[in-house]
Amino acid sequence: MRWGLCPPQPGPAALAAARSLWGPPRVLRGPGWRGTARGLLERSVTGASNQPQNSSNGKYRDTVLLPQTSFPMKLLGRQQPDTELEIQQKCGFSELYSWQRERKVKTEFCLHDGPPYANGDPHVGHALNKILKDIANRYQMMRGSKVHFVPGWDCHGLPIEIKVLSELGAKAQNLSAVEIRKKARLFAKAAIEKQRLAFIRWGIMADWNNCYYTFDGSYEAKQLRIFYEMFDKGLIYRSYKPVFWSPSSRTALAEAELEYNLEHVSRSIYVKFPLLKPGPKLASLIDGSSPISFLVWTTQPWTIPANQAVCYMPDAKYAVVKCSQSGDQYVLAADKVTPVASTLKTTLEVISTFSGVDLEDGTCSHPLIPDKVSPLLPANHVTMAKGTGLVHTAPAHGMEDYSVASQHNLPTDCLVDEDGIFTAAAGPELQNKSVLEEGTDVVIKMLQASKNLLVEEKLVHSYPYDWRTKKPVVIRASKQWFVNIMDLKTTAKELLKKVKFIPGSVLNAMVDMMDRRPYWCISRQRVWGVPIPVFHHKTKDEFLINSQTIEHITKLVEQHGSDVWWTLPPEQLLPEDVLAQLGGPGALEYTPGQDILDIWFDSGTSWSCVLPGTDQRADLYLEGKDQLGCWFQSSLLTSVAARKKAPFKTVVVHGFTLGEKGEKMSKSLGNVIDPDVVINGGQDQNKEPPYGADVLRWWVAESNIFTEVTISPSALNAARDDISKLRNTLRFLLGNVAGFNPETDSIPVNDMYVIDQYMLHLLQDFASKITDSYKQYDFGKVVRLLQAFYTRELSNFYFSIIKDRLYCESAHDPRRRSCQTALAEILDVLVRSFAPILPHLAEEVFQHVPYIKEPKSVFRTGWINTSSIWKKPGLEEAVESACAMRDAFLRSIPGKNAAEYEVTIVIEPGLLFEIIEMLQAEETSSASQLNELMMASQTTLLPQEPPTMPADVTVHQGTFLINLEGGDIREESSYKVIVMPTTKEKCPRCWKYTAESSDALCPRCAEVVGGK
């Protein structure tokens, strides 16, 4: 419907085509007032009353067909969770997955479950993720696909090992690797069982009898085969490089295992590196009479002892400056002179400027080791964002530093051990001191003593922390195993272009993370994990791995699990042929390596162990945004390395769960919400009531999952209220299809009331939009469409109109059956539309449908089924134009009962008149379809205004633009709505003002009661 200025009038041909939509028009009558109804061509119902549709007169109570259903309006207290448990049992929730897998269908939908970590109780982050997956799976299953969803758990890694060791306390010091692994396995199993039971309680449909676990021997064996395949292709290598190192965990970490503390405080310093030998160009700019130093700024003073060079930006401009206080001369970037002078609280006079390339071939002396030379080297990583434009370079403690060292053959000696302690190589003053604590303090004092420290200040900045121990990490060179990402990036990025990302922006985020990652360190110096299957020579820097050793080891692991790496002697871990080549057991010079694989390599190879078929590609990966740099990436890289294909076709990324004000959840803040408490209630059930699983699922579905997702008591209360409103709608539908059998009582669509046909037209549009929203994984839109439909279209509009027809017509009257036909279709579509989100409610409703004698599970009966004949765009003009007039009428009597008024509608002859005439063939009627819409005592339809009108009338004018056939038929017509109090009396049965006297039934009710 569109309102606007009158457009050009349509021609006769267009009008004729439009009239054909409605059938032959009636003969126009002359103007009259309160004309009596002519002989009815068919019986119609009266308009709905604003009064309660339940006669207070006991005489007629039993003649009114009120709704009949045992479906409860509300489930109070424990009723909600208890009913859900009954539904799960009765409707076969636990058998549903296996049932749908046994169906013979053509399409399969595979959602690969990113394994949650097996180290704690289930939390709302789990709920968000698992419920989203379940909604997608249930929708796909109802659409007719065979769903493949195998839940899994990430069972290895440091968080579990640390928890086990911390629980043991001092006893942990004496445990062997095998004992630690045994206790870690038991810990993981206990966590898995807690999580598994919670997921089942939430209604998650899955293959719960065949889950995958990364500590299973078969899983570990496949992972080792992929490791060797990548090694054999040169994509995995061992090297001495700087990596993120956690002193608190005593292991290397990957970027994905870091979190950044924005409030970390470092002791930043400005240090002098005395000029030793200037390059030719710089030599010509200085007189040589005064000593010159290069100014360097660093936030990690402990790395100064490992300095091997000072780097500059070749294209930048540098300056020689003189300090007004000390008279000392310094070299720094010309752009940094002013800010550095401010920091030093002095004035720096520029003596000369020169280009960075002029520093070539220069050297300076180490600020702590005077006889050690630090060359001046060009480097691309030098920036002017902070500092002096000159960068202190310690190759063992920085990735860019290491790159410079590789280009210029600099030493990469590491002076720090696994605990973050200076080694003896750092010198007696630093030996045995923690680099991040006392060691930093000593270095600063040594710089002061050498007179090379200019200033120290506290700096609050972002700094990497170990995500498990929540303690700072360092960068430290060590021998590690790496994946050569550079050789995989190009192929991986090309393959990502063919993957659908939701939301689309996350594709760029994933590519950016990959681009920022120079290599992937996959070795860890712990024991709870899959061993890197190599043997190291006892005296030489050599290792042993080949196809024979891998085949032997993977068979052992497949049969006995990876514990064999620690329980069997080395000679049994090697195949006999290889052992013989090495001189036999007595001469064996190789020992099993002690590194384990990164857990992201662990879980990243899950596609090879879980995904079905030869293609082994999932239709969907659905995880939180933190997985863009973790599981999504490790899965992609291992899959590209092994077979040059992405393991996923679509990737959906959701946000994190946060507290009500957008804060992170933590026990210290007291804002942690336990899903079990949400479902079953807390100790004080007045404060923490039992909501049941469906409320949790509704909260997940309605949230904007593509941003951060907030949860709070108010959000859960709102979700419960939404479901209560939906229950009321469902109860109305169920109650009013009592005594109706769709197979025998349905009315053909074209014989139904126009308003009923209109509702089927809306229903088809609703079903189409719901289906499209599920397809796009936009479950929030599904909820919004549902709410709009059951609130606006049903409760506020349709139900208010049809109550009189449902309650007061005779049970088998075609007009009532027409309405019930529509209600039965609405009920079916509505239940299926929310079933993936609210499976317990959907099944509960299905058990109460009166005409289903032996109800199956709603999930075993397919998706929404609509008919193309429901689609009737022309009906929109008829109903919406009548509703425009209805709205004008109701606005004129605010707060009053519409049934106490009569309405006259005056429309000039033309298309609009003929459309409205379809709803009322008589001039005046209290039982027409038009009057039902108006909800008035009676409605009169006239082509022109009556010549005289009573004094107590009100008149409202309006226009309506008819737009049919895609705009080919357009006509704007004006109308008047004339309202006046009725002269009829209130019928004691239907409460409509259609009776001749207050103690007599109206003609319709008299006929119905008489017929009984």
Short mmCIF file of C-alpha atoms in Angstrom, two decimals, residues 115-490:
data_model
loop_
_atom_site.label_atom_id
_atom_site.label_comp_id
_atom_site.label_asym_id
_atom_site.label_seq_id
_atom_site.Cartn_x
_atom_site.Cartn_y
_atom_site.Cartn_z
CA PRO A 115 36.68 -28.89 19.57
CA PRO A 116 36.19 -27.03 22.86
CA TYR A 117 38.99 -27.30 25.37
CA ALA A 118 38.60 -30.11 27.92
CA ASN A 119 39.73 -28.15 30.95
CA GLY A 120 36.70 -26.78 32.76
CA ASP A 121 33.00 -26.56 33.37
CA PRO A 122 30.57 -25.63 30.58
CA HIS A 123 30.05 -21.86 30.30
CA VAL A 124 27.90 -19.43 28.31
CA GLY A 125 30.55 -19.25 25.57
CA HIS A 126 30.01 -22.96 25.04
CA ALA A 127 26.25 -22.40 25.04
CA LEU A 128 26.47 -19.66 22.42
CA ASN A 129 28.60 -21.79 20.12
CA LYS A 130 26.88 -25.17 20.50
CA ILE A 131 23.36 -23.77 20.28
CA LEU A 132 24.19 -21.83 17.11
CA LYS A 133 25.50 -25.04 15.57
CA ASP A 134 22.42 -26.96 16.69
CA ILE A 135 20.04 -24.40 15.17
CA ALA A 136 21.86 -24.71 11.84
CA ASN A 137 21.86 -28.52 12.01
CA ARG A 138 18.20 -28.86 12.94
CA TYR A 139 17.19 -26.52 10.12
CA GLN A 140 19.24 -28.50 7.59
CA MET A 141 17.82 -31.79 8.85
CA MET A 142 14.23 -30.52 8.59
CA ARG A 143 14.97 -29.32 5.06
CA GLY A 144 15.79 -32.92 4.16
CA SER A 145 19.58 -33.08 4.41
CA LYS A 146 21.44 -35.83 6.22
CA VAL A 147 23.39 -33.95 8.89
CA HIS A 148 26.95 -34.96 9.75
CA PHE A 149 27.92 -33.49 13.12
CA VAL A 150 30.49 -35.27 15.26
CA PRO A 151 31.27 -33.38 18.48
CA GLY A 152 34.88 -33.30 19.57
CA TRP A 153 37.21 -32.17 22.33
CA ASP A 154 40.69 -30.68 22.33
CA CYS A 155 42.27 -32.81 25.03
CA HIS A 156 45.99 -31.99 25.08
CA GLY A 157 47.99 -28.93 25.98
CA LEU A 158 49.36 -26.71 28.66
CA PRO A 159 46.14 -25.54 30.39
CA ILE A 160 45.34 -29.11 31.39
CA GLU A 161 48.92 -29.90 32.34
CA ILE A 162 49.20 -26.76 34.47
CA LYS A 163 45.91 -27.46 36.27
CA VAL A 164 47.00 -31.00 37.05
CA LEU A 165 50.39 -29.86 38.34
CA SER A 166 48.93 -27.02 40.41
CA GLU A 167 46.49 -29.41 42.08
CA LEU A 168 49.37 -31.72 43.00
CA GLY A 169 51.48 -28.91 44.44
CA ALA A 170 54.94 -29.98 45.64
CA LYS A 171 54.27 -33.61 44.66
CA ALA A 172 54.39 -32.58 40.99
CA GLN A 173 58.18 -32.13 41.16
CA ASN A 174 58.74 -35.89 41.41
CA LEU A 175 56.28 -36.99 38.71
CA SER A 176 57.50 -38.65 35.54
CA ALA A 177 56.20 -37.69 32.11
CA VAL A 178 54.07 -40.84 32.04
CA GLU A 179 52.50 -40.02 35.42
CA ILE A 180 51.74 -36.45 34.38
CA ARG A 181 50.14 -37.70 31.15
CA LYS A 182 48.01 -40.22 33.05
CA LYS A 183 46.68 -37.57 35.43
CA ALA A 184 46.13 -35.10 32.56
CA ARG A 185 44.09 -37.71 30.68
CA LEU A 186 41.89 -38.35 33.72
CA PHE A 187 41.41 -34.60 34.19
CA ALA A 188 40.42 -34.14 30.54
CA LYS A 189 38.00 -37.07 30.64
CA ALA A 190 36.22 -35.63 33.69
CA ALA A 191 35.88 -32.21 32.01
CA ILE A 192 34.61 -33.82 28.80
CA GLU A 193 31.90 -35.72 30.64
CA LYS A 194 30.68 -32.55 32.40
CA GLN A 195 30.56 -30.65 29.13
CA ARG A 196 28.97 -33.53 27.19
CA LEU A 197 26.09 -33.85 29.67
CA ALA A 198 25.52 -30.09 29.57
CA PHE A 199 25.46 -30.02 25.77
CA ILE A 200 22.93 -32.85 25.70
CA ARG A 201 20.77 -31.00 28.25
CA TRP A 202 20.79 -27.92 26.01
CA GLY A 203 19.14 -30.05 23.32
CA ILE A 204 22.17 -30.36 21.05
CA MET A 205 21.56 -33.02 18.40
CA ALA A 206 24.78 -34.91 17.69
CA ASP A 207 26.52 -38.25 17.41
CA TRP A 208 27.13 -38.43 21.16
CA ASN A 209 28.19 -42.08 21.00
CA ASN A 210 30.98 -41.44 18.51
CA CYS A 211 32.65 -38.18 19.50
CA TYR A 212 36.23 -37.44 18.52
CA TYR A 213 38.97 -36.78 21.06
CA THR A 214 42.42 -35.50 20.19
CA PHE A 215 43.96 -37.96 22.68
CA ASP A 216 42.57 -41.02 20.88
CA GLY A 217 45.27 -43.18 19.32
CA SER A 218 43.58 -43.24 15.90
CA TYR A 219 43.34 -39.44 15.89
CA GLU A 220 46.98 -39.03 16.99
CA ALA A 221 48.19 -41.45 14.32
CA LYS A 222 46.50 -39.52 11.51
CA GLN A 223 47.94 -36.31 12.88
CA LEU A 224 51.48 -37.77 12.81
CA ARG A 225 50.99 -38.88 9.20
CA ILE A 226 50.06 -35.31 8.23
CA PHE A 227 53.11 -34.03 10.12
CA TYR A 228 55.38 -36.31 8.12
CA GLU A 229 53.63 -35.49 4.85
CA MET A 230 54.30 -31.80 5.47
CA PHE A 231 57.87 -32.52 6.58
CA ASP A 232 58.50 -34.57 3.46
CA LYS A 233 57.31 -31.66 1.30
CA GLY A 234 59.71 -29.31 3.06
CA LEU A 235 56.86 -27.44 4.75
CA ILE A 236 57.98 -28.39 8.27
CA TYR A 237 61.56 -27.76 9.36
CA ARG A 238 63.66 -27.39 12.50
CA SER A 239 65.55 -24.18 13.06
CA TYR A 240 67.14 -21.95 15.68
CA LYS A 241 64.94 -18.84 15.74
CA PRO A 242 63.52 -16.33 18.18
CA VAL A 243 60.04 -17.34 19.30
CA PHE A 244 57.57 -16.18 21.91
CA TRP A 245 58.64 -17.95 25.06
CA SER A 246 56.73 -18.27 28.30
CA PRO A 247 59.07 -18.48 31.31
CA SER A 248 56.05 -19.29 33.48
CA SER A 249 55.18 -22.30 31.30
CA ARG A 250 58.74 -23.11 30.18
CA THR A 251 57.69 -23.53 26.57
CA ALA A 252 57.55 -21.82 23.20
CA LEU A 253 54.20 -20.29 22.25
CA ALA A 254 52.52 -19.46 18.97
CA GLU A 255 50.90 -16.09 18.31
CA ALA A 256 47.50 -17.69 18.90
CA GLU A 257 48.49 -18.57 22.45
CA LEU A 258 49.12 -14.97 23.45
CA GLU A 259 46.86 -12.35 24.90
CA TYR A 260 47.86 -8.71 25.13
CA ASN A 261 47.83 -6.81 28.41
CA LEU A 262 47.11 -3.18 27.62
CA GLU A 263 48.15 -2.09 31.13
CA HIS A 264 51.62 -3.65 31.17
CA VAL A 265 54.32 -1.34 32.60
CA SER A 266 57.82 -1.45 31.09
CA ARG A 267 60.97 0.45 32.09
CA SER A 268 61.84 2.24 28.84
CA ILE A 269 65.30 3.75 28.47
CA TYR A 270 67.30 6.01 26.15
CA VAL A 271 70.78 4.56 25.67
CA LYS A 272 73.99 5.91 24.10
CA PHE A 273 75.93 3.74 21.64
CA PRO A 274 79.27 5.57 21.23
CA LEU A 275 80.34 6.10 17.62
CA LEU A 276 83.35 3.94 16.86
CA LYS A 277 83.90 4.39 13.16
CA PRO A 278 81.76 6.68 10.96
CA GLY A 279 81.00 5.85 7.38
CA PRO A 280 82.71 8.02 4.74
CA LYS A 281 79.80 10.45 4.34
CA LEU A 282 79.20 10.86 8.08
CA ALA A 283 82.95 11.35 8.62
CA SER A 284 82.84 14.39 6.33
CA LEU A 285 80.06 15.96 8.41
CA ILE A 286 81.74 15.76 11.82
CA ASP A 287 84.95 17.38 12.98
CA GLY A 288 86.00 14.46 15.15
CA SER A 289 86.93 16.70 18.04
CA SER A 290 83.90 15.80 20.17
CA PRO A 291 82.67 12.27 20.91
CA ILE A 292 79.42 11.34 19.21
CA SER A 293 76.89 8.70 20.32
CA PHE A 294 73.92 7.11 18.59
CA LEU A 295 70.72 7.47 20.64
CA VAL A 296 68.64 4.31 20.98
CA TRP A 297 65.31 3.80 22.78
CA THR A 298 64.06 0.42 24.02
CA THR A 299 61.29 -0.89 26.28
CA GLN A 300 63.24 -4.10 27.02
CA PRO A 301 66.50 -3.09 28.76
CA TRP A 302 67.30 -6.75 29.52
CA THR A 303 68.00 -7.32 25.79
CA ILE A 304 70.86 -4.77 25.66
CA PRO A 305 73.52 -7.36 26.65
CA ALA A 306 72.54 -9.41 23.56
CA ASN A 307 72.89 -6.41 21.18
CA GLN A 308 74.63 -7.15 17.87
CA ALA A 309 73.81 -4.03 15.79
CA VAL A 310 72.02 -0.70 15.52
CA CYS A 311 69.58 -0.39 12.60
CA TYR A 312 68.54 2.72 10.70
CA MET A 313 66.06 3.64 7.97
CA PRO A 314 67.99 4.26 4.73
CA ASP A 315 65.46 6.74 3.30
CA ALA A 316 65.01 8.80 6.46
CA LYS A 317 66.80 12.04 7.34
CA TYR A 318 69.08 11.97 10.36
CA ALA A 319 70.73 14.77 12.34
CA VAL A 320 73.84 15.38 14.42
CA VAL A 321 72.70 17.39 17.44
CA LYS A 322 74.37 18.99 20.43
CA CYS A 323 72.91 18.86 23.93
CA SER A 324 72.71 22.34 25.48
CA GLN A 325 73.26 20.96 29.00
CA SER A 326 76.07 18.45 28.58
CA GLY A 327 77.60 19.53 25.29
CA ASP A 328 77.47 15.90 24.13
CA GLN A 329 76.71 15.22 20.48
CA TYR A 330 74.16 12.62 19.40
CA VAL A 331 72.85 11.13 16.17
CA LEU A 332 69.12 10.50 15.80
CA ALA A 333 66.36 10.90 13.21
CA ALA A 334 65.74 14.54 12.30
CA ASP A 335 61.99 14.09 12.88
CA LYS A 336 62.60 12.87 16.42
CA VAL A 337 64.80 15.76 17.63
CA THR A 338 61.99 17.78 19.21
CA PRO A 339 60.13 14.93 21.01
CA VAL A 340 63.41 13.42 22.28
CA ALA A 341 64.61 16.81 23.55
CA SER A 342 61.33 17.13 25.44
CA THR A 343 61.81 13.68 27.00
CA LEU A 344 65.39 14.50 27.97
CA LYS A 345 64.24 17.88 29.32
CA THR A 346 66.91 19.73 27.38
CA THR A 347 67.49 21.54 24.11
CA LEU A 348 69.10 19.77 21.18
CA GLU A 349 70.83 22.02 18.64
CA VAL A 350 70.94 20.58 15.11
CA ILE A 351 74.51 20.80 13.81
CA SER A 352 74.03 18.98 10.52
CA THR A 353 71.62 16.65 8.74
CA PHE A 354 72.19 13.77 6.36
CA SER A 355 70.40 10.83 4.74
CA GLY A 356 70.17 7.44 6.41
CA VAL A 357 72.22 5.83 3.63
CA ASP A 358 75.17 7.94 4.80
CA LEU A 359 75.38 5.75 7.91
CA GLU A 360 76.45 2.81 5.77
CA ASP A 361 79.64 1.04 6.89
CA GLY A 362 79.63 2.81 10.23
CA THR A 363 80.09 1.12 13.59
CA CYS A 364 79.56 1.92 17.23
CA SER A 365 80.64 0.30 20.44
CA HIS A 366 78.42 -1.80 22.69
CA PRO A 367 77.23 0.30 25.67
CA LEU A 368 78.06 -2.48 28.18
CA ILE A 369 80.97 -4.20 26.43
CA PRO A 370 83.37 -1.45 25.20
CA ASP A 371 85.51 -3.75 23.04
CA LYS A 372 82.50 -5.21 21.27
CA VAL A 373 81.55 -3.65 17.92
CA SER A 374 77.91 -3.06 16.90
CA PRO A 375 77.63 -2.30 13.18
CA LEU A 376 75.18 0.24 11.75
CA LEU A 377 72.84 -1.62 9.39
CA PRO A 378 69.91 -0.63 7.15
CA ALA A 379 66.57 -2.29 7.94
CA ASN A 380 62.99 -2.07 6.72
CA HIS A 381 61.43 -2.55 10.15
CA VAL A 382 62.74 0.76 11.51
CA THR A 383 59.92 3.30 11.90
CA MET A 384 59.56 6.83 13.17
CA ALA A 385 56.46 6.10 15.26
CA LYS A 386 58.36 6.04 18.57
CA GLY A 387 61.89 6.28 19.83
CA THR A 388 64.81 7.89 17.98
CA GLY A 389 64.70 6.35 14.49
CA LEU A 390 67.60 4.07 15.49
CA VAL A 391 66.78 0.56 16.68
CA HIS A 392 68.81 -1.59 19.05
CA THR A 393 69.07 -5.04 17.49
CA ALA A 394 69.33 -8.28 19.52
CA PRO A 395 68.84 -11.15 17.03
CA ALA A 396 68.06 -13.73 19.73
CA HIS A 397 65.22 -11.61 21.09
CA GLY A 398 63.33 -10.18 18.13
CA MET A 399 61.85 -11.52 14.90
CA GLU A 400 62.91 -8.51 12.80
CA ASP A 401 66.27 -8.51 14.57
CA TYR A 402 66.76 -12.13 13.58
CA SER A 403 65.95 -11.28 9.97
CA VAL A 404 68.64 -8.59 9.98
CA ALA A 405 71.11 -11.03 11.53
CA SER A 406 70.35 -13.60 8.81
CA GLN A 407 71.09 -11.05 6.08
CA HIS A 408 74.35 -9.87 7.64
CA ASN A 409 75.60 -13.09 9.31
CA LEU A 410 75.38 -11.72 12.81
CA PRO A 411 75.59 -14.00 15.86
CA THR A 412 72.24 -15.01 17.41
CA ASP A 413 73.51 -16.08 20.81
CA CYS A 414 70.79 -16.37 23.44
CA LEU A 415 71.74 -15.34 26.97
CA VAL A 416 68.40 -16.42 28.53
CA ASP A 417 67.34 -19.92 29.61
CA GLU A 418 63.93 -21.67 29.66
CA ASP A 419 62.97 -20.04 32.95
CA GLY A 420 63.64 -16.52 31.68
CA ILE A 421 66.92 -16.36 33.65
CA PHE A 422 70.23 -14.95 32.41
CA THR A 423 72.78 -17.71 31.73
CA ALA A 424 76.48 -17.66 32.60
CA ALA A 425 77.17 -16.32 29.10
CA ALA A 426 75.57 -13.03 30.16
CA GLY A 427 78.36 -12.47 32.68
CA PRO A 428 78.65 -12.81 36.46
CA GLU A 429 76.68 -9.65 37.24
CA LEU A 430 73.61 -10.95 35.37
CA GLN A 431 73.86 -14.73 35.79
CA ASN A 432 70.84 -16.36 37.54
CA LYS A 433 68.79 -13.17 37.48
CA SER A 434 65.25 -13.03 35.99
CA VAL A 435 65.31 -10.91 32.84
CA LEU A 436 61.89 -9.38 33.52
CA GLU A 437 62.61 -8.51 37.16
CA GLU A 438 66.01 -8.19 38.87
CA GLY A 439 67.88 -8.69 35.58
CA THR A 440 66.32 -5.55 34.10
CA ASP A 441 67.28 -3.56 37.18
CA VAL A 442 70.91 -4.74 37.01
CA VAL A 443 71.20 -3.92 33.29
CA ILE A 444 69.97 -0.37 33.95
CA LYS A 445 72.50 0.04 36.78
CA MET A 446 75.29 -1.27 34.53
CA LEU A 447 74.32 1.30 31.87
CA GLN A 448 74.42 4.04 34.49
CA ALA A 449 77.86 2.90 35.58
CA SER A 450 79.12 2.99 31.99
CA LYS A 451 77.60 6.48 31.63
CA ASN A 452 75.56 5.33 28.63
CA LEU A 453 72.09 5.73 30.18
CA LEU A 454 70.45 9.07 29.40
CA VAL A 455 66.98 8.65 30.89
CA GLU A 456 64.62 5.99 32.23
CA GLU A 457 60.80 6.29 32.35
CA LYS A 458 57.79 4.08 33.00
CA LEU A 459 55.78 3.16 29.91
CA VAL A 460 52.27 1.69 30.00
CA HIS A 461 51.69 -0.24 26.78
CA SER A 462 50.33 -3.42 25.20
CA TYR A 463 52.52 -6.43 25.93
CA PRO A 464 52.13 -10.16 25.13
CA TYR A 465 51.19 -12.50 27.98
CA ASP A 466 50.85 -16.26 28.17
CA TRP A 467 47.10 -16.81 27.76
CA ARG A 468 47.19 -19.70 30.25
CA THR A 469 49.36 -18.41 33.10
CA LYS A 470 48.48 -14.71 32.55
CA LYS A 471 52.16 -13.81 32.91
CA PRO A 472 54.43 -11.88 30.50
CA VAL A 473 56.39 -13.67 27.82
CA VAL A 474 59.75 -12.90 26.25
CA ILE A 475 61.15 -13.44 22.79
CA ARG A 476 63.92 -15.97 22.96
CA ALA A 477 65.88 -17.88 20.33
CA SER A 478 65.80 -21.66 20.58
CA LYS A 479 65.68 -24.73 18.39
CA GLN A 480 62.07 -25.29 17.42
CA TRP A 481 59.95 -26.88 14.72
CA PHE A 482 58.20 -24.56 12.29
CA VAL A 483 55.64 -24.65 9.50
CA ASN A 484 56.84 -22.70 6.50
CA ILE A 485 53.80 -20.47 6.09
CA MET A 486 55.41 -18.42 3.32
CA ASP A 487 55.15 -21.38 0.94
CA LEU A 488 51.47 -21.90 1.81
CA LYS A 489 50.14 -18.34 1.97
CA THR A 490 49.57 -17.72 -1.74
#
